[in-house]
mmCIF file of C-alpha atoms in Angstrom:
data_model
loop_
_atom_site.group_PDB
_atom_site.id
_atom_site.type_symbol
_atom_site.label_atom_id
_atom_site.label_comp_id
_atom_site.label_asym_id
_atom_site.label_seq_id
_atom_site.Cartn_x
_atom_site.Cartn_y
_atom_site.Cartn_z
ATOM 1 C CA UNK A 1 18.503 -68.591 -0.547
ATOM 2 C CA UNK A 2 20.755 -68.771 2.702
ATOM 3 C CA UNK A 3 20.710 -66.681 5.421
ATOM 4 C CA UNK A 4 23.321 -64.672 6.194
ATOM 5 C CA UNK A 5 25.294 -65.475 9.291
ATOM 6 C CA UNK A 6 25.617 -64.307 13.169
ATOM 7 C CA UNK A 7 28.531 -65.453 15.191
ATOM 8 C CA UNK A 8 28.049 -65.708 19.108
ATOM 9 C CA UNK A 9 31.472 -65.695 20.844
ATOM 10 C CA UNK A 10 29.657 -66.691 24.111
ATOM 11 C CA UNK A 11 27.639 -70.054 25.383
ATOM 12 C CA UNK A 12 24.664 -69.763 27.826
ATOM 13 C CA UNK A 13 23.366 -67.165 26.157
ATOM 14 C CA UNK A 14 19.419 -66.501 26.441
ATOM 15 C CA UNK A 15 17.435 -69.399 24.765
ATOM 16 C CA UNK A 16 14.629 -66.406 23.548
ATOM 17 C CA UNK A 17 17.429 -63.736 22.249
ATOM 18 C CA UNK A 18 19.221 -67.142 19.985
ATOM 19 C CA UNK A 19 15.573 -68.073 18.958
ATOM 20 C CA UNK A 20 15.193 -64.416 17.466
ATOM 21 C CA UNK A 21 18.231 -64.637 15.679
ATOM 22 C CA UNK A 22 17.309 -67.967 14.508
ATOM 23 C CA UNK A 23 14.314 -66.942 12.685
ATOM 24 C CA UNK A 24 16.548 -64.515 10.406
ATOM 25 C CA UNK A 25 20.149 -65.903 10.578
ATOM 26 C CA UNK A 26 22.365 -68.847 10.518
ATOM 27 C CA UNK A 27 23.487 -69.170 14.067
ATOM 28 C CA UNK A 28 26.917 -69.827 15.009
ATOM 29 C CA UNK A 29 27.861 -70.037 18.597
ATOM 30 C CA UNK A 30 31.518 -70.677 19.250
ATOM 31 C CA UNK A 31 32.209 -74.107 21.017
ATOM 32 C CA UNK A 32 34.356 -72.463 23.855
ATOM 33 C CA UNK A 33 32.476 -71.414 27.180
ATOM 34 C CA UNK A 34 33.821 -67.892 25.964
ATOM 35 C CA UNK A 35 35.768 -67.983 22.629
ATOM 36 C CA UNK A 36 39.440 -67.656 22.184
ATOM 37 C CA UNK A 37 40.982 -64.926 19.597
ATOM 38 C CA UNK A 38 42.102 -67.920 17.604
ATOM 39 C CA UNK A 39 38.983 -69.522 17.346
ATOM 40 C CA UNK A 40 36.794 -66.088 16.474
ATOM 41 C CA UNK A 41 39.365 -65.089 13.782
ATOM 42 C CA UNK A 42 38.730 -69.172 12.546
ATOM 43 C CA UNK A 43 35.144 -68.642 12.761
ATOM 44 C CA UNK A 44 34.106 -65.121 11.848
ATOM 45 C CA UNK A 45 35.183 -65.447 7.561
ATOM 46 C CA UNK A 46 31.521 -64.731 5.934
ATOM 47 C CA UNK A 47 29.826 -63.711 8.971
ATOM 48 C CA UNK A 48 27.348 -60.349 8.689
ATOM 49 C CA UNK A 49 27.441 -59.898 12.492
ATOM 50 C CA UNK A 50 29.190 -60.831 15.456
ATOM 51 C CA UNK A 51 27.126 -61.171 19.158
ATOM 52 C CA UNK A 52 30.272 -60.304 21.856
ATOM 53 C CA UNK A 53 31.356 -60.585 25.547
ATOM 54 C CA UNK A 54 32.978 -57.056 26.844
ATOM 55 C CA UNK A 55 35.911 -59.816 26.479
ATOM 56 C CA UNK A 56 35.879 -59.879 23.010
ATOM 57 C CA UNK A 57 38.472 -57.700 21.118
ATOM 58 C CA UNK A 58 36.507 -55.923 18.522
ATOM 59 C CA UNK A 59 39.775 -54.289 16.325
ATOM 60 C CA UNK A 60 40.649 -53.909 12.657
ATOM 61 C CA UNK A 61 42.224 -57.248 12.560
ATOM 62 C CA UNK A 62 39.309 -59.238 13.538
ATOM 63 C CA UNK A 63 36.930 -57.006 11.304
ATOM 64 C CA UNK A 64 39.565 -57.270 8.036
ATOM 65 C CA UNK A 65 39.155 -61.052 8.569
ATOM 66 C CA UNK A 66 35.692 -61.028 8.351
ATOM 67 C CA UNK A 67 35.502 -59.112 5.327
ATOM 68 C CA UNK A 68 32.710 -57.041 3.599
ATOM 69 C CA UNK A 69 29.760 -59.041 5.148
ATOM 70 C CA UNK A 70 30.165 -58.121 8.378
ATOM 71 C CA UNK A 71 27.808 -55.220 8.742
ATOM 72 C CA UNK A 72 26.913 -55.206 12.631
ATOM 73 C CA UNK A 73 28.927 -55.991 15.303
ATOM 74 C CA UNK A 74 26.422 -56.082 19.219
ATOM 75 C CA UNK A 75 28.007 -56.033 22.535
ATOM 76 C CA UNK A 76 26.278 -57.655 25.656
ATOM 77 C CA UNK A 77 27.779 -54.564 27.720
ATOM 78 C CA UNK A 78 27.108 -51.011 28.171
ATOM 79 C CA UNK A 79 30.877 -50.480 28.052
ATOM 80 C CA UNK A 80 32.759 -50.856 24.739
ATOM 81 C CA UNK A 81 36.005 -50.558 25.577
ATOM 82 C CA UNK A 82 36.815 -53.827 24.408
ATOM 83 C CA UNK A 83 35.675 -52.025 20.546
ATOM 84 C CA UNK A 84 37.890 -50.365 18.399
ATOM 85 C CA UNK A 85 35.252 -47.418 17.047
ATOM 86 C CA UNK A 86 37.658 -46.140 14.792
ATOM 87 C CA UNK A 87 37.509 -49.245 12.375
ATOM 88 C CA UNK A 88 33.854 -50.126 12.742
ATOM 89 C CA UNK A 89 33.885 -46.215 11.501
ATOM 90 C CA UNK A 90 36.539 -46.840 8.570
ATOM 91 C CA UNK A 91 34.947 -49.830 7.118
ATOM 92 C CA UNK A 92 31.164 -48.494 7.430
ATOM 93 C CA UNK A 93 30.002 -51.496 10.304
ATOM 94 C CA UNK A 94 27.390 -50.678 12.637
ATOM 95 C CA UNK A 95 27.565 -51.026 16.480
ATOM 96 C CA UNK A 96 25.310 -51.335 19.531
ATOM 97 C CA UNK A 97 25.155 -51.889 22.951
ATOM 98 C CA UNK A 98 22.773 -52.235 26.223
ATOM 99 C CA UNK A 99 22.481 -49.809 28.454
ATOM 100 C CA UNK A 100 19.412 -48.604 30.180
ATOM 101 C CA UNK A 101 18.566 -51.834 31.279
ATOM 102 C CA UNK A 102 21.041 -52.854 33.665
ATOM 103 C CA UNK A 103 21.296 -49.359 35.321
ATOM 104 C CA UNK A 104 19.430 -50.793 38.398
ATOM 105 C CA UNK A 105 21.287 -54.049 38.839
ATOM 106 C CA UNK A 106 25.036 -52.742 38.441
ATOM 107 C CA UNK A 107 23.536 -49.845 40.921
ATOM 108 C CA UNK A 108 22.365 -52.609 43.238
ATOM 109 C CA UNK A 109 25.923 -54.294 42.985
ATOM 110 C CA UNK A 110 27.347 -50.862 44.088
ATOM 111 C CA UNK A 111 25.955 -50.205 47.019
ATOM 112 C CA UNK A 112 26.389 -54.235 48.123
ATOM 113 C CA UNK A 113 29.777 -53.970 47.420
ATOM 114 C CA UNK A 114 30.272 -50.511 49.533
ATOM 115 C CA UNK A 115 28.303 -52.318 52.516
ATOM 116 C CA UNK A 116 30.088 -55.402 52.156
ATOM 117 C CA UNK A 117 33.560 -53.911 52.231
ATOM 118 C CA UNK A 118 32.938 -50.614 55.078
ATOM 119 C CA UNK A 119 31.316 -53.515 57.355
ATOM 120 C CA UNK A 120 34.062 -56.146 56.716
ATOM 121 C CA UNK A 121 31.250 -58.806 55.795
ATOM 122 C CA UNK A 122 33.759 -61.007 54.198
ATOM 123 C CA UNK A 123 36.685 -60.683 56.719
ATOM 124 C CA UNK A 124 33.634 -61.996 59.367
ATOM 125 C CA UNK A 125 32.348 -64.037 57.156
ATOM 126 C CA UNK A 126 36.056 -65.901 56.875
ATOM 127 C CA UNK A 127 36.239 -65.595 60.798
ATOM 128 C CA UNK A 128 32.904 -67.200 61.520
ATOM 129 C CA UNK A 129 34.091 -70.042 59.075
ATOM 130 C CA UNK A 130 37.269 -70.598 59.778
ATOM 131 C CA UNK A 131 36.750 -70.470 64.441
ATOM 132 C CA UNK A 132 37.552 -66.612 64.707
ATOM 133 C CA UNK A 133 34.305 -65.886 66.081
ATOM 134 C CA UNK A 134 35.460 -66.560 69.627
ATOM 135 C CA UNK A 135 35.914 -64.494 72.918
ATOM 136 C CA UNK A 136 35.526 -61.316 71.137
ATOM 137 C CA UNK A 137 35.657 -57.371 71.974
ATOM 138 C CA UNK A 138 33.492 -54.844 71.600
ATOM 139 C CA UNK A 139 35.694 -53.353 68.679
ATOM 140 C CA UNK A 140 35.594 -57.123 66.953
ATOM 141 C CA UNK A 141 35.169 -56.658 63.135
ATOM 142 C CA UNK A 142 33.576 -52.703 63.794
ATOM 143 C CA UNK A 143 33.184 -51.246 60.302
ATOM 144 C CA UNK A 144 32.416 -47.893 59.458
ATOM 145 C CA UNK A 145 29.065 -46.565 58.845
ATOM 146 C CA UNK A 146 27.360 -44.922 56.021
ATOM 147 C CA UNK A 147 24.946 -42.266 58.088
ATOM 148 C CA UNK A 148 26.513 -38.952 58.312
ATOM 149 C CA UNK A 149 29.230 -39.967 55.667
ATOM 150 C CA UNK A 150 30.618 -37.771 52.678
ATOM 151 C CA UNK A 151 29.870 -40.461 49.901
ATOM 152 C CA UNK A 152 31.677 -39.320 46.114
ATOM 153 C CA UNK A 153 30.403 -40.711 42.866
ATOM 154 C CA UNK A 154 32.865 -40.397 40.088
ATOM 155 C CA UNK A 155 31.125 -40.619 37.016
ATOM 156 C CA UNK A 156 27.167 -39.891 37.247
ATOM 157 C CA UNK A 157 25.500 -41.203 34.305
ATOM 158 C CA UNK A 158 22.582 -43.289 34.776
ATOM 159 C CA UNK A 159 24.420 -45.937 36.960
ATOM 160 C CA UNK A 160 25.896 -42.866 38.921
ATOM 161 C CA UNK A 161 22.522 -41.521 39.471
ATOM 162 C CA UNK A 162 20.893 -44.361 40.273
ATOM 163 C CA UNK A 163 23.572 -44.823 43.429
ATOM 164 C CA UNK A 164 23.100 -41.292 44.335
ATOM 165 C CA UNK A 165 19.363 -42.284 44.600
ATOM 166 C CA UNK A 166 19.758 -45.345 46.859
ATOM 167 C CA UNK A 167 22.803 -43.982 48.824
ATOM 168 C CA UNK A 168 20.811 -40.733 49.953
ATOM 169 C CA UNK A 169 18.208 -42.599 51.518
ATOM 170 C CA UNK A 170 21.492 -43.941 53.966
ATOM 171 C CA UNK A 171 21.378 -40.437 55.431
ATOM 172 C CA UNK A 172 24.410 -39.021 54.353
ATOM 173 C CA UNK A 173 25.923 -36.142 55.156
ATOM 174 C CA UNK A 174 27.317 -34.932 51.820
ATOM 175 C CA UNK A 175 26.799 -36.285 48.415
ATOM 176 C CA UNK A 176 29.868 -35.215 45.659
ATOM 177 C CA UNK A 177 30.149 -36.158 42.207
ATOM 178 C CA UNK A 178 31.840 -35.233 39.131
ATOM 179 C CA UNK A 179 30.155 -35.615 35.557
ATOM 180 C CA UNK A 180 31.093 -33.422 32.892
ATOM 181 C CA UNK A 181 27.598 -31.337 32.930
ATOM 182 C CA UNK A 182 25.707 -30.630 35.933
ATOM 183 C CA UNK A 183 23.184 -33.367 36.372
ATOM 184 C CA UNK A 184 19.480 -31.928 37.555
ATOM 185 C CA UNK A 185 18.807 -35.167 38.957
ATOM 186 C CA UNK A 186 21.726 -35.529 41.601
ATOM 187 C CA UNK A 187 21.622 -31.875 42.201
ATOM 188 C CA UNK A 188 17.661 -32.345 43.505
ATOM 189 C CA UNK A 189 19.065 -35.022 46.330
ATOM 190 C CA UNK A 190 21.659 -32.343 47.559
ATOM 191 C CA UNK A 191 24.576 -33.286 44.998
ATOM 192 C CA UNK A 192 27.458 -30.989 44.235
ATOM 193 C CA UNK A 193 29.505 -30.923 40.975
ATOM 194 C CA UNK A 194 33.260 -31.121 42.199
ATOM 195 C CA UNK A 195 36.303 -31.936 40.149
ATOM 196 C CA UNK A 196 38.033 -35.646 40.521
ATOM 197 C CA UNK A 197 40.602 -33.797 42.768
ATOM 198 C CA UNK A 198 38.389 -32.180 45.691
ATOM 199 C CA UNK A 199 36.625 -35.518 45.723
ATOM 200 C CA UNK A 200 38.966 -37.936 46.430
ATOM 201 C CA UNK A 201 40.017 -35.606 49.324
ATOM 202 C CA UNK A 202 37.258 -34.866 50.868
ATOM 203 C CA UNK A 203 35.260 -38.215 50.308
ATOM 204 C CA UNK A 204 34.461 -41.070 53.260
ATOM 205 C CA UNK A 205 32.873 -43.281 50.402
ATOM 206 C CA UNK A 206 34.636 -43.043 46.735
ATOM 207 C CA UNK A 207 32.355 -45.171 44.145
ATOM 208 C CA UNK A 208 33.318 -45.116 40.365
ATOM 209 C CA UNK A 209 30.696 -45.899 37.620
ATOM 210 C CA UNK A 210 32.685 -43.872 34.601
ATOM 211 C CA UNK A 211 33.180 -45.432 31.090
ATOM 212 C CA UNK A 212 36.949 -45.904 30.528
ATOM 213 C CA UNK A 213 38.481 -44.196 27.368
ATOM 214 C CA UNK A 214 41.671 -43.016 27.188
ATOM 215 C CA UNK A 215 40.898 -40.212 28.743
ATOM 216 C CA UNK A 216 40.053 -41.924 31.896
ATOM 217 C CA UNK A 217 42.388 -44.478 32.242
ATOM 218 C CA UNK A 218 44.165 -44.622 35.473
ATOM 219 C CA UNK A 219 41.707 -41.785 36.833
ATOM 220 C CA UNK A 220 42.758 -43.032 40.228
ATOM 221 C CA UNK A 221 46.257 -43.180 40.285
ATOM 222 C CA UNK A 222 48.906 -42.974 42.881
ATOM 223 C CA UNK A 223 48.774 -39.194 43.212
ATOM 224 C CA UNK A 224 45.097 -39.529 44.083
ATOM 225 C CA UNK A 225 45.069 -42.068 45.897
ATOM 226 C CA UNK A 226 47.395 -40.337 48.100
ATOM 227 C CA UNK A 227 44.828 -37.575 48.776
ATOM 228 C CA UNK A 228 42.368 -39.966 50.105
ATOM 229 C CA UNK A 229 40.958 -40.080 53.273
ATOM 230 C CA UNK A 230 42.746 -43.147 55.758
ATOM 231 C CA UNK A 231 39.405 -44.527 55.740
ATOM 232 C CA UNK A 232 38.210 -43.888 52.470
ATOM 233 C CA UNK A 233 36.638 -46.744 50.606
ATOM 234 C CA UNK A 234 37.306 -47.443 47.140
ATOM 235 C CA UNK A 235 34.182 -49.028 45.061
ATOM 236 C CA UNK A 236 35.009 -49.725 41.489
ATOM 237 C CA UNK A 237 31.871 -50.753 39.181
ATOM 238 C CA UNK A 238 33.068 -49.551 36.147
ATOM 239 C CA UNK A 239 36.150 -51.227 34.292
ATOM 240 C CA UNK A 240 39.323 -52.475 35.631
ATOM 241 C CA UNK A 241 41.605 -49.584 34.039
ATOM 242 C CA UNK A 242 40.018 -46.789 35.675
ATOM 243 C CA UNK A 243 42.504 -47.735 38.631
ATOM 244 C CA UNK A 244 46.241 -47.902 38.314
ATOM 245 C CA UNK A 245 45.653 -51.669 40.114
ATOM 246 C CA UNK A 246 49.774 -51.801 41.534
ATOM 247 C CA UNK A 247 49.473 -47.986 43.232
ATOM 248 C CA UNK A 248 45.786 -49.353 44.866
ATOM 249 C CA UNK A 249 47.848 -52.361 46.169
ATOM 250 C CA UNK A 250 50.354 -50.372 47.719
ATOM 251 C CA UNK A 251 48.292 -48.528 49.084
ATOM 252 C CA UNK A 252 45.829 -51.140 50.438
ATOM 253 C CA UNK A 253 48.997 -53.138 52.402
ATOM 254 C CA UNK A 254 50.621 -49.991 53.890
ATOM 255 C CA UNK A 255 46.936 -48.878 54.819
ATOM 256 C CA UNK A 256 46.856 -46.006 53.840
ATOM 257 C CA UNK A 257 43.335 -46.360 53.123
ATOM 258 C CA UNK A 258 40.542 -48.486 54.709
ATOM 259 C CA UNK A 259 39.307 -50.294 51.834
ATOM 260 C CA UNK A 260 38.789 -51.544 48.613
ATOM 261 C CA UNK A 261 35.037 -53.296 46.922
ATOM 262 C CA UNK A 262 36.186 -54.294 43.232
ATOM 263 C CA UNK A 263 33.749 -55.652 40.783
ATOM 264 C CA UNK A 264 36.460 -55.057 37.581
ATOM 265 C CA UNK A 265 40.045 -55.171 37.744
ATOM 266 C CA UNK A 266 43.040 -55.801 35.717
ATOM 267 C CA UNK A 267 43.265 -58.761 34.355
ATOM 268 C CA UNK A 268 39.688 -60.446 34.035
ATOM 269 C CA UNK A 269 40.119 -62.971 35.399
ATOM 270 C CA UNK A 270 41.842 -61.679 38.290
ATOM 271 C CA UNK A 271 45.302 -64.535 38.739
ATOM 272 C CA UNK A 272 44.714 -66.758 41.595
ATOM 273 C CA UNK A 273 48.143 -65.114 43.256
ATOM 274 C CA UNK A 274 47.313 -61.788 42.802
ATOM 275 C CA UNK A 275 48.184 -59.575 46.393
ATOM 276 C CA UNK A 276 44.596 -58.322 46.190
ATOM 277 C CA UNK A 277 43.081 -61.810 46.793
ATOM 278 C CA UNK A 278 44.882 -62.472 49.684
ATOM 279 C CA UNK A 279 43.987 -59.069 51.337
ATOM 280 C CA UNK A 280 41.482 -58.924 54.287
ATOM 281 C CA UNK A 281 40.442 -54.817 53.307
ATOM 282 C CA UNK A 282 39.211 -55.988 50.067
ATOM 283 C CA UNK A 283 36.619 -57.541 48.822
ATOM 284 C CA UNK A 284 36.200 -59.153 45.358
ATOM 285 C CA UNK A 285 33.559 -59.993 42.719
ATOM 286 C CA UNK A 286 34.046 -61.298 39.695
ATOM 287 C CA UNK A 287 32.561 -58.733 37.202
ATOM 288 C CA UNK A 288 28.902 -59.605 38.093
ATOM 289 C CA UNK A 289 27.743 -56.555 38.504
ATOM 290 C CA UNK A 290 24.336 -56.827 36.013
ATOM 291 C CA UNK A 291 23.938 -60.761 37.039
ATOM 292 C CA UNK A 292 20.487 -61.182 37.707
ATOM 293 C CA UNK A 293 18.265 -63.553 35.935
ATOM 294 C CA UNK A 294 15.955 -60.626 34.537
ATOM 295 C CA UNK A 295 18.598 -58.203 33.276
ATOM 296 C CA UNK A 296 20.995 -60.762 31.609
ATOM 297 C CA UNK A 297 17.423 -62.116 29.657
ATOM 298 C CA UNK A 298 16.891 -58.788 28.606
ATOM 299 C CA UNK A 299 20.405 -57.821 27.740
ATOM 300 C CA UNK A 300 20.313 -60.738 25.403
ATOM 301 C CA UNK A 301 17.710 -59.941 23.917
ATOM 302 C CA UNK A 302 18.703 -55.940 23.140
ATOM 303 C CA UNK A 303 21.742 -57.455 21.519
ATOM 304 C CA UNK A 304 19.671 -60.122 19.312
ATOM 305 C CA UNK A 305 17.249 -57.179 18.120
ATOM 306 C CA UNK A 306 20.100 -54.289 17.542
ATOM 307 C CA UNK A 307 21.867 -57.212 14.853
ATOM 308 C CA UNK A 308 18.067 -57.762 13.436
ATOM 309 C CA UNK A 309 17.715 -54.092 12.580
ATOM 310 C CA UNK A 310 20.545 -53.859 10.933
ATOM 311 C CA UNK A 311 19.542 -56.703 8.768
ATOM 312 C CA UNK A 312 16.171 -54.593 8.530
ATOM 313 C CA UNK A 313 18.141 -51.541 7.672
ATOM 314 C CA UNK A 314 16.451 -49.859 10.635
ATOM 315 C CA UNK A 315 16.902 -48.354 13.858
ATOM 316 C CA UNK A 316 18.537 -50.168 16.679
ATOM 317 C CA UNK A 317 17.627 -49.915 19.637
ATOM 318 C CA UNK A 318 20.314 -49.449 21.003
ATOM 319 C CA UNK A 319 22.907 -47.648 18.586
ATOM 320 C CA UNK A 320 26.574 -46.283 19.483
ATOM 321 C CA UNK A 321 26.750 -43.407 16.631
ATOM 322 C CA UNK A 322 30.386 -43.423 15.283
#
C-alpha cells in the first residue's frame, strides 16, 4: 500500500525533520530553492499535506487544487498570515505552526537590531570600510543610548515579553506596552499597559513583535508616525504590513525620526532600489530573525511532527484551532 504524500515547498530543510516524514510519507520537496505558485499548484494534486515557508500562499485556490487528500497543511513560522484560515476551516484541513521555540532567538534579533540601529553600527561599519574613519570629532557617529530610555513594546506576547525581559536589564527608565490583556509578567519588571497612541508619543525606543491580521495592518501609519518622538527608533520584528512602508520612508528622509531596524518589510525580498536601502538611519535584515542553527532544527522538526499527528489522528503539537 502507498503512502500518502507530503509536499515541502522549501530546500535545506532539516535532514532529521525530512527523515521523520520519510518513515510515514512519500516525500516531495519542490526543486526550486523556495517554490514558485506555479510549480506548488503543479505539484500539490494528491498530496495529504503541504510543509510551507511564511512565503507560501496558503488560499482556497491552492487547497481546491489539491483536493480531498489534503488534510494538514504546517507552517515553519509562528505567523500565518501567509494562510487563508477561512478555507482550511470550510474544507475541514488542519493547521499548525511553531511558536514557543523561537521566542528567544527573534527576541535576541530585537534587541541586536535596536543596538545596531540607536548606535549607527552599520553607518560606522560603512565608514570604517569605505576611509571615513579619519580625523574625527568627538560627536563622530554618537548614537543614542538605551539607559534611562522610555523603551515601548507593541505587541507583548511571548516574543514581547521576552524583550521586556532583556531590555530591563539596560536600565531603562520606563517600560510601555500594549497587549490586549494586562500581562503579569511585564507588569512584575515595571511595565504599563498603554494604548498604541500614548506609546508612540511618549516612547525613545518603539519595538513591534504583533501578529498582523487585518486588524493590525498599517498599525503604524502616517498619523502615528507623526506623533513620534524626533529620535524615536522604529524596530519592526514582526511582519512587513504592520508599517505603512511609503509614510516610514517619508518620514525617515525628512528626519523626522532618528531611526529605523527592519527585520520584515514590504516586499520580501526587499527590491535592490528600494529608498530604504540606500538610507544611512536604517538598518536592514533580511527576515532572519529565528536564524540560528538550534531553533531552525527544531522548527523543522515541530512542523514534521504536527503533519505526523494528523496522519495519527492525534494532537499536534502545535495546533492553530480554526
Amino acid at each position: 500500500m502507498s503512502k500518502p504524500q507530503v509536499l515541502v515547498t522549501m530546500k535545506h530543510i532539516s535532514e532529521i525533520a525530512i527523515n521523520l516524514l520519510r518513515e510515514r510519507f512519500d516525500v516531495k520537496i519542490c526543486d526550486s530553492m523556495l517554490a514558485t505558485r506555479a510549480e506548488i499548484l503543479k505539484e500539490i494534486p494528491g498530496k495529504f499535506a503541504i510543509y510551507c515557508s511564511p512565503l507560501t500562499k496558503i488560499d482556497e485556490e491552492l487547497i481546491k487544487t489539491a483536493g480531498p487528500s489534503l488534510k494538514v497543511v504546517a507552517t515553519f513560522s509562528v505567523g500565518y498570515d501567509h494562510v487563508d484560515l477561512t478555507a482550511l476551516k470550510k474544507y475541514g484541513i488542519r493547521f499548525g505552526n511553531t511558536p514557543d521555540v523561537l521566542t528567544e532567538t527573534v527576541a535576541e534579533t530585537a534587541v541586536g537590531l535596536l543596538i545596531s540601529t540607536t548606535r549607527r553600527f552599520s553607518e560606522a561599519t560603512h565608514a570604517l570600510k569605505t576611509g571615513g574613519w579619519k580625523n574625527v570629532t568627538p560627536d563622530w557617529m554618537c548614537g543614542r543610548g538605551i539607559r534611562n530610555s522610555v523603551v515601548g513594546i507593541l505587541g507583548c506576547g511571548n516574543i514581547g515579553t521576552s524583550i521586556a525581559k532583556k531590555l530591563k536589564t539596560f536600565e531603562i527608565s520606563q517600560l510601555l506596552y500594549t497587549s490586549r490583556t494586562e500581562k503579569p509578567a511585564v507588569k512584575a519588571l515595571g511595565g504599563k499597559l498603554v494604548n498604541v497612541d500614548e506609546l508612540v508619543e511618549q516612547s525613545d525606543f518603539i519595538i513591534i513583535s504583533i501578529a498582523l491580521t487585518e486588524d493590525t495592518k498599517f498599525i503604524i501609519n502616517k498619523e502615528r508616525i507623526a506623533k513620534m518622538k524626533s529620535h524615536a527608533v522604529l524596530v519592526n520584528i514582526g511582519r512587513g504590513g504592520l508599517i505603512d512602508q511609503d509614510a516610514l520612508i517619508e518620514a525617515l528622509q525628512e528626519n523626522r525620526i532618528g531611526g529605523a531596524g527592519l527585520d520584515v518589510m514590504t516586499p520580501e525580498p526587499l527590491p535592490l532600489d528600494s529608498p530604504l536601502i540606500k538610507m544611512n538611519n536604517v538598518v536592514l535584515l533580511p527576515h532572519i530573525g529565528s536564524a540560528t542553527i538550534e531553533t531552525r532544527r527544531e522548527m523543522a522538526i515541530i512542523v514534521a511532527k504536527n503533519i505526523i499527528a494528523v496522519l495519527d489522528n492525534s494532537a499536534m503539537p502545535y495546533e492553530v484551532l480554526l
